[in-house]
Coordinates of C-alpha atoms in Angstrom, one line a residue:
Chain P
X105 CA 119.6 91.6 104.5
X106 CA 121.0 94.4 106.6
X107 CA 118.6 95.4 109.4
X108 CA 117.3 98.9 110.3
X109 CA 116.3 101.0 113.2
X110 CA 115.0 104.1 113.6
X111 CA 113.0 106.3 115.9
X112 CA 109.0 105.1 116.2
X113 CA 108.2 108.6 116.5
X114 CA 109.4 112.0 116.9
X115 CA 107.1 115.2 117.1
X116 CA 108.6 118.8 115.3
X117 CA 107.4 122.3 115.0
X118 CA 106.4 123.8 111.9
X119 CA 109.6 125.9 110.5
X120 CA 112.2 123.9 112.8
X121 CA 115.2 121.5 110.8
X122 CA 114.0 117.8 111.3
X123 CA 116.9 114.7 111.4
X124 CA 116.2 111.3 111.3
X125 CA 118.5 109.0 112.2
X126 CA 118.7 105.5 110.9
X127 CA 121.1 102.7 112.5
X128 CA 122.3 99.9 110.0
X129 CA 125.6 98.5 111.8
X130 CA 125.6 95.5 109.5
X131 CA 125.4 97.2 106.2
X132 CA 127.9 95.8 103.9
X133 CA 129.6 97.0 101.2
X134 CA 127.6 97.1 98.2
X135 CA 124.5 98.5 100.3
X136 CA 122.9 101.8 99.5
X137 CA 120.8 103.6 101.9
X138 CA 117.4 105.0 100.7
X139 CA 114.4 106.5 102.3
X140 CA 110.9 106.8 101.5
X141 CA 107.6 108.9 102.9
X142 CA 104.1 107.6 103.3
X143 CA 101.2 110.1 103.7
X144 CA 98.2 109.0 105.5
X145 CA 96.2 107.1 102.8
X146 CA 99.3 106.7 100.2
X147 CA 101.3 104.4 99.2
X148 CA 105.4 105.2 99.5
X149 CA 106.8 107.4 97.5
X150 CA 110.8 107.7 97.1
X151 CA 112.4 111.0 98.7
X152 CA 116.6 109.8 98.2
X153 CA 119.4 107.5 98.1
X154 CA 122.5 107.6 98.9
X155 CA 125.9 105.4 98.9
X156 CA 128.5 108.0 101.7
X157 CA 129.1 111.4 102.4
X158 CA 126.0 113.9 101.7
X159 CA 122.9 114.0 99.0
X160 CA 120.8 116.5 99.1
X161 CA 117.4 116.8 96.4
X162 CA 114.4 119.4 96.3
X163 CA 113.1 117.3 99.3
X164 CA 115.7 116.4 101.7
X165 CA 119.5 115.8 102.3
X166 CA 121.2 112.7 103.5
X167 CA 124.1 112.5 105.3
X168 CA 126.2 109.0 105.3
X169 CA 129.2 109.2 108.0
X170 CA 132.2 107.2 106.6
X171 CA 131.6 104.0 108.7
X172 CA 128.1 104.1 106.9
X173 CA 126.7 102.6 110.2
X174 CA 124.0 104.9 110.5
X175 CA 122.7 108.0 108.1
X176 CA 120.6 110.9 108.8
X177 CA 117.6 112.2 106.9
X178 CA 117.5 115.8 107.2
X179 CA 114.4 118.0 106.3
X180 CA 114.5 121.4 106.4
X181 CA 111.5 124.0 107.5
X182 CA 109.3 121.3 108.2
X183 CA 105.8 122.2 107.4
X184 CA 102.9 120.4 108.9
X185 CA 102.3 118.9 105.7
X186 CA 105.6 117.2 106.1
X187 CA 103.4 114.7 108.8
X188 CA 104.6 111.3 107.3
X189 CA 105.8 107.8 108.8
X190 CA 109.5 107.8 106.9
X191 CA 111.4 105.0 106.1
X192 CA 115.0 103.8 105.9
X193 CA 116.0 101.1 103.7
X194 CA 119.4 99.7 103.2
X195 CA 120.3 96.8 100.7
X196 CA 121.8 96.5 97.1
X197 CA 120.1 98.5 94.4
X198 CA 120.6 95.9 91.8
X199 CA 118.8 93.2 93.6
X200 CA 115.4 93.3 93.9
X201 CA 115.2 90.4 96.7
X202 CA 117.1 92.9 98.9
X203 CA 115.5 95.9 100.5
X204 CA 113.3 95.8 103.4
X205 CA 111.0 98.3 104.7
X206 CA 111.1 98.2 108.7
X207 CA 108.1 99.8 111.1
X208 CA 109.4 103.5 109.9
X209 CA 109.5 107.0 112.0
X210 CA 106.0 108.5 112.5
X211 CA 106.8 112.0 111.9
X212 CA 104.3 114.6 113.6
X213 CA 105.1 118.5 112.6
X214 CA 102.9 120.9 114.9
X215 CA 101.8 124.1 114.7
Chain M
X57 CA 103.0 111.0 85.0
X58 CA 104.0 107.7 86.7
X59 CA 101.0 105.7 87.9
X60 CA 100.4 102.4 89.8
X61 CA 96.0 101.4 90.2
X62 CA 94.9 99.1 92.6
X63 CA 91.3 97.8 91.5
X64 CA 90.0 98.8 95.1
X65 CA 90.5 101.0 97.8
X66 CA 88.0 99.1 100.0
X67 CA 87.3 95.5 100.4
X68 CA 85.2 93.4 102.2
X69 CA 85.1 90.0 102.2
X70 CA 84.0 86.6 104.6
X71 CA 86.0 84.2 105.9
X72 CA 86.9 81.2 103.2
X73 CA 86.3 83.3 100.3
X74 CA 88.8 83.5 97.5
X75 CA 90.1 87.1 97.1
X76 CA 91.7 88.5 93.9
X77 CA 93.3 91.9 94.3
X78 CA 94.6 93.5 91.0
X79 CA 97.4 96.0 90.5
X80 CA 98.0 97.8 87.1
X81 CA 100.9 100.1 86.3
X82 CA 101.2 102.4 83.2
X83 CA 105.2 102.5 83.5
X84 CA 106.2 99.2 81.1
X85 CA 108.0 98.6 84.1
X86 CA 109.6 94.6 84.6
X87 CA 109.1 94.3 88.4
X88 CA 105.8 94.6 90.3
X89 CA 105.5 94.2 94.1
X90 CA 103.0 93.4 96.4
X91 CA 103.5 94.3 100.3
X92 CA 100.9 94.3 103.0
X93 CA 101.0 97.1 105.8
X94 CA 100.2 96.1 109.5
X95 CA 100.7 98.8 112.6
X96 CA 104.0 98.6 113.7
X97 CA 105.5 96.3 111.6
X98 CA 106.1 98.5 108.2
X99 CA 105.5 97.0 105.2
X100 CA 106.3 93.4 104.3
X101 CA 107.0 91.6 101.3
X102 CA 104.5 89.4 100.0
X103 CA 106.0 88.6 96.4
X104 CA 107.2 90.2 93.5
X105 CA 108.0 89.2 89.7
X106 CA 110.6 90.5 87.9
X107 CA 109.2 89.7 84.2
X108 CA 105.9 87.9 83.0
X109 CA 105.1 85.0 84.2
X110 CA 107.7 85.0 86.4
X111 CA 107.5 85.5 90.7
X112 CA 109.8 85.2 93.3
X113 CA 108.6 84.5 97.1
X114 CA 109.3 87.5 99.6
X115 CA 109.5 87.2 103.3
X116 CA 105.7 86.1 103.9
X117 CA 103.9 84.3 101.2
X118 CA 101.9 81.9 103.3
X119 CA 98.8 82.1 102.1
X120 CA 99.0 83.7 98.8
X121 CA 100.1 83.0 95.4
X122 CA 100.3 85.8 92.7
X123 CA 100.1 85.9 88.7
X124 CA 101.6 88.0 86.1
X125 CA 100.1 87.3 82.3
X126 CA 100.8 90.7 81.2
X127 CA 103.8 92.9 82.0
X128 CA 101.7 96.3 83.6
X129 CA 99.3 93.8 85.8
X130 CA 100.3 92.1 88.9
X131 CA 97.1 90.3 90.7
X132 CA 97.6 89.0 94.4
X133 CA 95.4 85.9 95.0
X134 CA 93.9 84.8 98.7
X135 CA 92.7 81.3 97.7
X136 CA 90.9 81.0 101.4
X137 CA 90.7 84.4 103.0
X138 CA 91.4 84.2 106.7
X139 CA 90.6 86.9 109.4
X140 CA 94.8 87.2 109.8
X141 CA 94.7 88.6 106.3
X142 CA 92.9 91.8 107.5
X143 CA 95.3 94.3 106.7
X144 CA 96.5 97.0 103.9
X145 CA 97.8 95.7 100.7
X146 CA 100.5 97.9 98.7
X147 CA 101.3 97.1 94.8
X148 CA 104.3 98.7 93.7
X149 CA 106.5 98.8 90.4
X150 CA 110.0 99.4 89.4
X151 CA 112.7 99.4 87.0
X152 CA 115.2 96.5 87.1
X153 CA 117.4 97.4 89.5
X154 CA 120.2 100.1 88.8
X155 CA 122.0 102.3 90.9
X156 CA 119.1 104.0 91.6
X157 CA 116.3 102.1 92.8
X158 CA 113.0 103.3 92.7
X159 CA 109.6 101.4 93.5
X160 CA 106.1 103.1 92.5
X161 CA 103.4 102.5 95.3
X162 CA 99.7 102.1 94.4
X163 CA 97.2 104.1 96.6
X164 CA 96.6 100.8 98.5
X165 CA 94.1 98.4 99.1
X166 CA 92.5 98.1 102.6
X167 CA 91.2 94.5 103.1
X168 CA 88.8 93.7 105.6
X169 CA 88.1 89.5 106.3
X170 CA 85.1 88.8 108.7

């Protein structure tokens, strides 16, 4: 299982370009890299996945350099409603068994 | 829309007592997870079960033991509740996997054992 870390917390002002940035040195070949939120209260809930380069949704974009040793969650105009723990999970999308969710980034966006 | 239940939001229960917590998704999805949530340590994997009847062990299932009769519900099981099982239990659900993996979280179940 290739291990994560990421940033406990960060804080960020409403309006301002938030990146996350998620360290996976041992990923291995077949390993995608996906991140989910988590609202006070909620469960998870999938925000993208990527394999290299960049994907960008509705929600966020990821960027993947090509060593894939580490990738960056980007969210623009954060909104204090963006207030979430994310989470970066790397591991092979056709195994169940394989995806771990670490202790997550405890986002704070302030007014 | 896709939805995962949990039977409870709240629980409270004593010491010794044995603890069912029920999970029920609306998705005809094959796998079904269940996770608990402690501060700083994310979530952890409890089990999961990939059709009926079936379960695989995850990284910490001292302590529990799971069944699946019907493919949308996925109860977790504390035969002995102990106070170390205080914590916040997550159900999810999925797809088998593809390229793109998706899992379906339930609102959550906050156990407390006194």
């Amino acid at each position: 299982l290739a291990k994560t870390t990421q940033p406990i917390s960060m804080d960020s002002y409403e309006g301002q370009e938030v990146n996350i940035t998620c360290s996976h040195n041992n990923i291995a070949t077949n390993d995608y890299i996906t991140w989910y939120q988590q609202f006070p209260s909620q469960g998870p809930r999938f925000i993208i996945q990527g394999y290299k380069t960049k994907v960008t949704n509705e929600v966020a974009s990821l960027f993947i350099p090509a060593d894939r040793k580490s990738s960056t969650l980007s969210l623009p105009r954060v909104s204090l409603s963006d207030t979430a723990v994310y989470y970066c999970l790397v591991g092979v999308t056709y195994n169940n068994n394989d995806m771990r969710f670490g202790a997550g980034t405890r986002l704070t966006v302030k007014p | 829309d896709v939805k995962v239940t949990q039977s409870s939001r709240y629980l409270v229960k004593r010491t010794g007592e044995k603890v069912f917590l029920e999970c029920v998704q609306d998705m005809d999805h094959e796998n079904m997870f269940w996770y608990r949530q402690d501060p700083g340590l994310g979530l952890r994997l409890i089990y999961f079960s990939y059709d009926v009847k079936m379960k695989e062990k995850g990284d910490i299932p001292e302590g529990y033991s799971v069944s699946r009769e019907k493919k949308e519900r996925f109860s977790l099981i504390l035969e002995s509740a102990s106070t170390n099982q205080t914590s916040m239990y997550l159900c999810a659900s999925s797809l088998p996997p593809t390229e793109k993996y998706e899992q379906y979280f339930g609102p959550g179940t906050r156990l407390t054992v006194t």
